[in-house]
Coordinates of N, CA, C and O in Angstrom, one line a residue:
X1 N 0.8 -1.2 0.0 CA 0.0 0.0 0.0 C 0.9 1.2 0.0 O 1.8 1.4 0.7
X2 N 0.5 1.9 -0.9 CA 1.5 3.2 -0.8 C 1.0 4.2 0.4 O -0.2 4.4 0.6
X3 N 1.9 4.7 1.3 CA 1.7 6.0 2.2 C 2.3 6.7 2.1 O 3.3 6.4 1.5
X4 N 2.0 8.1 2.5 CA 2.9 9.4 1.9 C 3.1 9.9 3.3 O 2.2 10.5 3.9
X5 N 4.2 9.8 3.9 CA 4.7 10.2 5.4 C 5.7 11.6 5.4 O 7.0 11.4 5.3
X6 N 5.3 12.6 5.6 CA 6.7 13.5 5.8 C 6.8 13.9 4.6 O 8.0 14.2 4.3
X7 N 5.9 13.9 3.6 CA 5.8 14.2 2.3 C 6.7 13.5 1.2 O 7.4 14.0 0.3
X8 N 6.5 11.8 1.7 CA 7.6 11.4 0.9 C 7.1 9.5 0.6 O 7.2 8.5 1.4
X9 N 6.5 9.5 -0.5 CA 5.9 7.7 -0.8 C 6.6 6.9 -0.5 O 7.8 6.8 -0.9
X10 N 6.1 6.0 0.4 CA 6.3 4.8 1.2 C 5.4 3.6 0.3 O 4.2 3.9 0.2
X11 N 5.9 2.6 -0.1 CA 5.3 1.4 -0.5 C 5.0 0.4 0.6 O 6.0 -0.3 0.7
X12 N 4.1 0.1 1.7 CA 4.1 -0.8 2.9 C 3.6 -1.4 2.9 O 2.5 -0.9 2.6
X13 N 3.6 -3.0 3.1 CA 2.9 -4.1 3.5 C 2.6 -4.2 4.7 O 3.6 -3.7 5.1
X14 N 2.0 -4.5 5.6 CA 1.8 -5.1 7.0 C 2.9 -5.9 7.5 O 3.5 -5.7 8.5
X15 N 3.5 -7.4 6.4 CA 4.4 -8.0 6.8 C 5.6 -7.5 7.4 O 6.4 -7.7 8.3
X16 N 5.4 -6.2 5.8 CA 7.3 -5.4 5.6 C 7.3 -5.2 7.7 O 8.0 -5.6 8.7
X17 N 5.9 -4.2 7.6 CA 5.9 -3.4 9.2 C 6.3 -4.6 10.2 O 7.3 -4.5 11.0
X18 N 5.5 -5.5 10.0 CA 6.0 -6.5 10.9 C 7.6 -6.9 11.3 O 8.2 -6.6 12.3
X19 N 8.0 -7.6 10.4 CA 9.0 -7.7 10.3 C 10.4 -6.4 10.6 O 11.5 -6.7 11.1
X20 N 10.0 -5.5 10.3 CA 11.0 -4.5 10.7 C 10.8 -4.1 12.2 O 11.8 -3.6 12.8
X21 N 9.5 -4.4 13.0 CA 9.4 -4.0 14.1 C 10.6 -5.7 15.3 O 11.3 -5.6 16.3
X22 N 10.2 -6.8 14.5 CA 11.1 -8.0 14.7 C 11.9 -7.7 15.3 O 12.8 -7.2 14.6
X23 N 12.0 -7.6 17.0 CA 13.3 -7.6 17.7 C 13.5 -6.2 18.0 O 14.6 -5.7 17.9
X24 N 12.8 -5.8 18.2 CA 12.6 -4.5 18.7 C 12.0 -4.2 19.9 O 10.9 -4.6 20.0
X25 N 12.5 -3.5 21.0 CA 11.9 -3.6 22.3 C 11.2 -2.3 22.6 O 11.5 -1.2 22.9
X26 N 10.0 -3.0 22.6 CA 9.1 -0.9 22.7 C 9.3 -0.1 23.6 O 9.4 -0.4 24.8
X27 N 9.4 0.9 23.2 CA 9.8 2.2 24.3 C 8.8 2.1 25.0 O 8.1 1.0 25.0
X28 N 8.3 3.2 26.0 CA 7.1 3.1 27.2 C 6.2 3.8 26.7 O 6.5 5.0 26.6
X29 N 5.2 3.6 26.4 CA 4.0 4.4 25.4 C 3.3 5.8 25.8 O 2.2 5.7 26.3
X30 N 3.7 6.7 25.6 CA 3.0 7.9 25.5 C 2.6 8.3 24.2 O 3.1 8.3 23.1
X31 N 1.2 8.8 24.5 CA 0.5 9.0 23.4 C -0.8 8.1 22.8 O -1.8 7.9 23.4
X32 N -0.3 7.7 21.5 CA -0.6 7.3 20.4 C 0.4 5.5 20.5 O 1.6 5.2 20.7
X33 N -0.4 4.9 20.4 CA 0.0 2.9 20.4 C -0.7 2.2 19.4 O -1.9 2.1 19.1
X34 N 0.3 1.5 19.1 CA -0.1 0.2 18.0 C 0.4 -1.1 18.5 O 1.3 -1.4 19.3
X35 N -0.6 -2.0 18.0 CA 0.1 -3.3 18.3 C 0.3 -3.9 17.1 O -0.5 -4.0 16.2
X36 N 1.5 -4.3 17.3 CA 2.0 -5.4 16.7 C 2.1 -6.5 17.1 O 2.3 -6.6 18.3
X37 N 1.9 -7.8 16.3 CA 1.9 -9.0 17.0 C 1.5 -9.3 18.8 O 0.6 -10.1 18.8
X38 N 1.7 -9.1 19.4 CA 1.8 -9.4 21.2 C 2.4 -8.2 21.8 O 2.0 -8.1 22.9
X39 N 3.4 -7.0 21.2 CA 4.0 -5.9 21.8 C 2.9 -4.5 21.1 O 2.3 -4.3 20.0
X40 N 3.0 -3.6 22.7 CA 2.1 -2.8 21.9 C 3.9 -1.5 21.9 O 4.8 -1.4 22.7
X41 N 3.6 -0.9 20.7 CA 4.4 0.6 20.3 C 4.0 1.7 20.3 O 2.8 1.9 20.2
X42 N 4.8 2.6 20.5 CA 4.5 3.9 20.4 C 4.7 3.8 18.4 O 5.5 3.3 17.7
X43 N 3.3 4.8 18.1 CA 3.4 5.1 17.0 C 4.8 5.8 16.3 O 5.2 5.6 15.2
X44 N 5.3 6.4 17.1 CA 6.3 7.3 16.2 C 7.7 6.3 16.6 O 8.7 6.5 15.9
X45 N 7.7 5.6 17.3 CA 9.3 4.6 17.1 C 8.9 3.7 15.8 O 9.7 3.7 14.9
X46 N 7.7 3.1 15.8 CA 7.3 2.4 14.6 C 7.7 3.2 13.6 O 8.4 2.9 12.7
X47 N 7.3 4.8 13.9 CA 7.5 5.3 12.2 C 8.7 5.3 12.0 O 8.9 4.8 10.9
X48 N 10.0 5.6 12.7 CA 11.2 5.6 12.9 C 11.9 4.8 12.1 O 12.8 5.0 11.2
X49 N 11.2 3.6 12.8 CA 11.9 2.1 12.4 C 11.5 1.7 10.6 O 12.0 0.9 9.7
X50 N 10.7 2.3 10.6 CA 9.7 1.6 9.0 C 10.5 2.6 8.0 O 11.3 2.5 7.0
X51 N 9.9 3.7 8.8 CA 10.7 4.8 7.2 C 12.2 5.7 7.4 O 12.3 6.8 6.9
X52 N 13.5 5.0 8.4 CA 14.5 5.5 8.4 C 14.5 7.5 9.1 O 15.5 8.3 9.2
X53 N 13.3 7.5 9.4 CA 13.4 9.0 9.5 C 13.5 9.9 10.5 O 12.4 9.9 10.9
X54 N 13.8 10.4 10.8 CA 13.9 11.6 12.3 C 12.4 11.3 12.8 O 11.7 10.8 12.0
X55 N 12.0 11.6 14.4 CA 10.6 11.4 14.1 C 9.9 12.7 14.6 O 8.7 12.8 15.0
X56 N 11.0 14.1 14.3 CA 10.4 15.5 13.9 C 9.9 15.7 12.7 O 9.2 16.8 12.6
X57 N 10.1 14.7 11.5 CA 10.1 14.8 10.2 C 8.4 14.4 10.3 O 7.6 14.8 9.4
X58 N 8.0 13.8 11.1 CA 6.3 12.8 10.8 C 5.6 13.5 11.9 O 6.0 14.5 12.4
X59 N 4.5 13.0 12.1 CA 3.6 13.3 13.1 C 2.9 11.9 13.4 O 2.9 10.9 12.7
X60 N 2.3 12.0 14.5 CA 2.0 10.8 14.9 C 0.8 10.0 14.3 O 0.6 8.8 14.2
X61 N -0.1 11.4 14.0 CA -1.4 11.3 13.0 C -1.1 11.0 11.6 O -2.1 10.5 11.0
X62 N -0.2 11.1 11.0 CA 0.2 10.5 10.1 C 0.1 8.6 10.2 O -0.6 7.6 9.9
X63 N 1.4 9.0 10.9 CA 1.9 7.3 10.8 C 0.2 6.5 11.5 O -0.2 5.5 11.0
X64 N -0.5 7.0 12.4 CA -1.8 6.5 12.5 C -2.6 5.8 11.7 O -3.2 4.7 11.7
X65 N -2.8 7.1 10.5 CA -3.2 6.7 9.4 C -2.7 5.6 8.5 O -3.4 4.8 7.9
X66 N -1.6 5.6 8.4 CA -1.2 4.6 7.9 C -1.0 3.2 8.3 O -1.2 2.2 7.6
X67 N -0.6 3.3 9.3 CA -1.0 1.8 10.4 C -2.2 1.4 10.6 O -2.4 0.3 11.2
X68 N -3.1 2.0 10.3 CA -4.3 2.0 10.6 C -5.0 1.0 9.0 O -5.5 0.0 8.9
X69 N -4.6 1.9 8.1 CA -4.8 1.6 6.7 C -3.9 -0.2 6.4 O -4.1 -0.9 5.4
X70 N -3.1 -0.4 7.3 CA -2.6 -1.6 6.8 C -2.8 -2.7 7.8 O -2.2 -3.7 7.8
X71 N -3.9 -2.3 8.8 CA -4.5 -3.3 9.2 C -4.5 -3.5 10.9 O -5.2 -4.3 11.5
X72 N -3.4 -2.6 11.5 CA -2.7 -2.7 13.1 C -3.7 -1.7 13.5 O -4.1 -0.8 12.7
X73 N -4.3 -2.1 14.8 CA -4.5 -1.7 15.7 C -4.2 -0.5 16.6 O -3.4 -0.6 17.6
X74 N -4.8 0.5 16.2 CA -3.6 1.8 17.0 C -4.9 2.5 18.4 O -6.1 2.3 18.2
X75 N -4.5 2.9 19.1 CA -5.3 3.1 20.5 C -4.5 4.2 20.9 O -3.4 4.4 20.5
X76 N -5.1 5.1 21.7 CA -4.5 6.1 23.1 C -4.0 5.2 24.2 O -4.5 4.2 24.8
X77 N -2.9 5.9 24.3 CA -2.1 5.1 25.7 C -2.9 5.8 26.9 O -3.3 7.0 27.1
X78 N -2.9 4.2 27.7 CA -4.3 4.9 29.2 C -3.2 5.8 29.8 O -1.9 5.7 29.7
X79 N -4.1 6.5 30.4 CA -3.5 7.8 31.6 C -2.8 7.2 32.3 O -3.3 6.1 32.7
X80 N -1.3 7.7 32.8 CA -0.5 7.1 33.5 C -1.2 7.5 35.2 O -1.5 8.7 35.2
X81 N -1.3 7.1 36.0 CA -1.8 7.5 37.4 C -0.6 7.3 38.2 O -0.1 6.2 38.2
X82 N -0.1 8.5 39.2 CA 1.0 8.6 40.1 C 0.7 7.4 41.1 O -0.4 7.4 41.6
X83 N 1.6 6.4 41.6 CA 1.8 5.2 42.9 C 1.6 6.3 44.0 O 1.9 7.5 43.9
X84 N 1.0 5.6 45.1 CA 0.4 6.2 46.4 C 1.4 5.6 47.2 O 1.5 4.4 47.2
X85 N 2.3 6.3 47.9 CA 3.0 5.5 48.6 C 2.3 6.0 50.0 O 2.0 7.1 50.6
X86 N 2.4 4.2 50.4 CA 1.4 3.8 51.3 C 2.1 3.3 52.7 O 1.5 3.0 53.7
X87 N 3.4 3.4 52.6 CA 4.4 2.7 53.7 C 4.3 4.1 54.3 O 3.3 4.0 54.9
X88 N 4.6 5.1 54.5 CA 5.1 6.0 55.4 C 4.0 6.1 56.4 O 4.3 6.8 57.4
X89 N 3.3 5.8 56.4 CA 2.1 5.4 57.9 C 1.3 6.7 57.6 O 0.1 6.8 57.1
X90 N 2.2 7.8 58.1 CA 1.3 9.0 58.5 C -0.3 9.6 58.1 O -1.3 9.0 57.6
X91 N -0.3 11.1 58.6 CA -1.7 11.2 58.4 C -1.5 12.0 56.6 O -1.0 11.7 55.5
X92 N -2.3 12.9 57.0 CA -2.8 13.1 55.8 C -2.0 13.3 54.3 O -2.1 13.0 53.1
X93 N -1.1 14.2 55.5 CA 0.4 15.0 54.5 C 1.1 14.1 54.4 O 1.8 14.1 53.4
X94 N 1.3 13.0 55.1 CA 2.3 12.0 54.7 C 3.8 12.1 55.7 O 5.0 12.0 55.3
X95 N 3.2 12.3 56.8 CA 4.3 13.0 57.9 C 4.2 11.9 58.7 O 4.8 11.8 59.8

């Protein structure tokens, strides 16, 4: 499937994506996520890895569309929520 990323035609298969994501360990997802096979990614390392490029050069709505168009799965990463630490006994303040 042709995609036009960063103003520049990309020919992509699903496989190609696959395969280039192969052995790749995903960063920690902010934002914008795709899954691949069993690992979920941050959209823009994906784009990274697929089309050689800076990932100031793309936007994440881009590479969406196009991941999207070739068949992956792309989602909002859930809201990260701060740990309560719960050891220090105290009252309210945490004193």
């Amino acid at each position: 499937m042709r995609c036009v990323i960063a103003r520049f035609p990309f020919d992509l298969t699903k496989g190609e994506v696959e395969q280039s994501m192969n052995g790749v360990t995903p960063e920690p997802v902010v934002g914008v996520a795709v899954t691949i096979g069993s690992r979920v990614y941050p959209v823009m390392q994906v784009g990274e890895v697929v089309t050689r490029q800076n990932r100031r050069d793309f936007t994440a709505g881009e590479m969406r569309r196009a991941l999207t168009r070739l068949g992956f799965t792309c989602h909002d990463a859930p809201p990260v929520t701060p740990a309560q630490d719960t050891s220090a006994g105290g009252g309210a303040l945490g004193w």
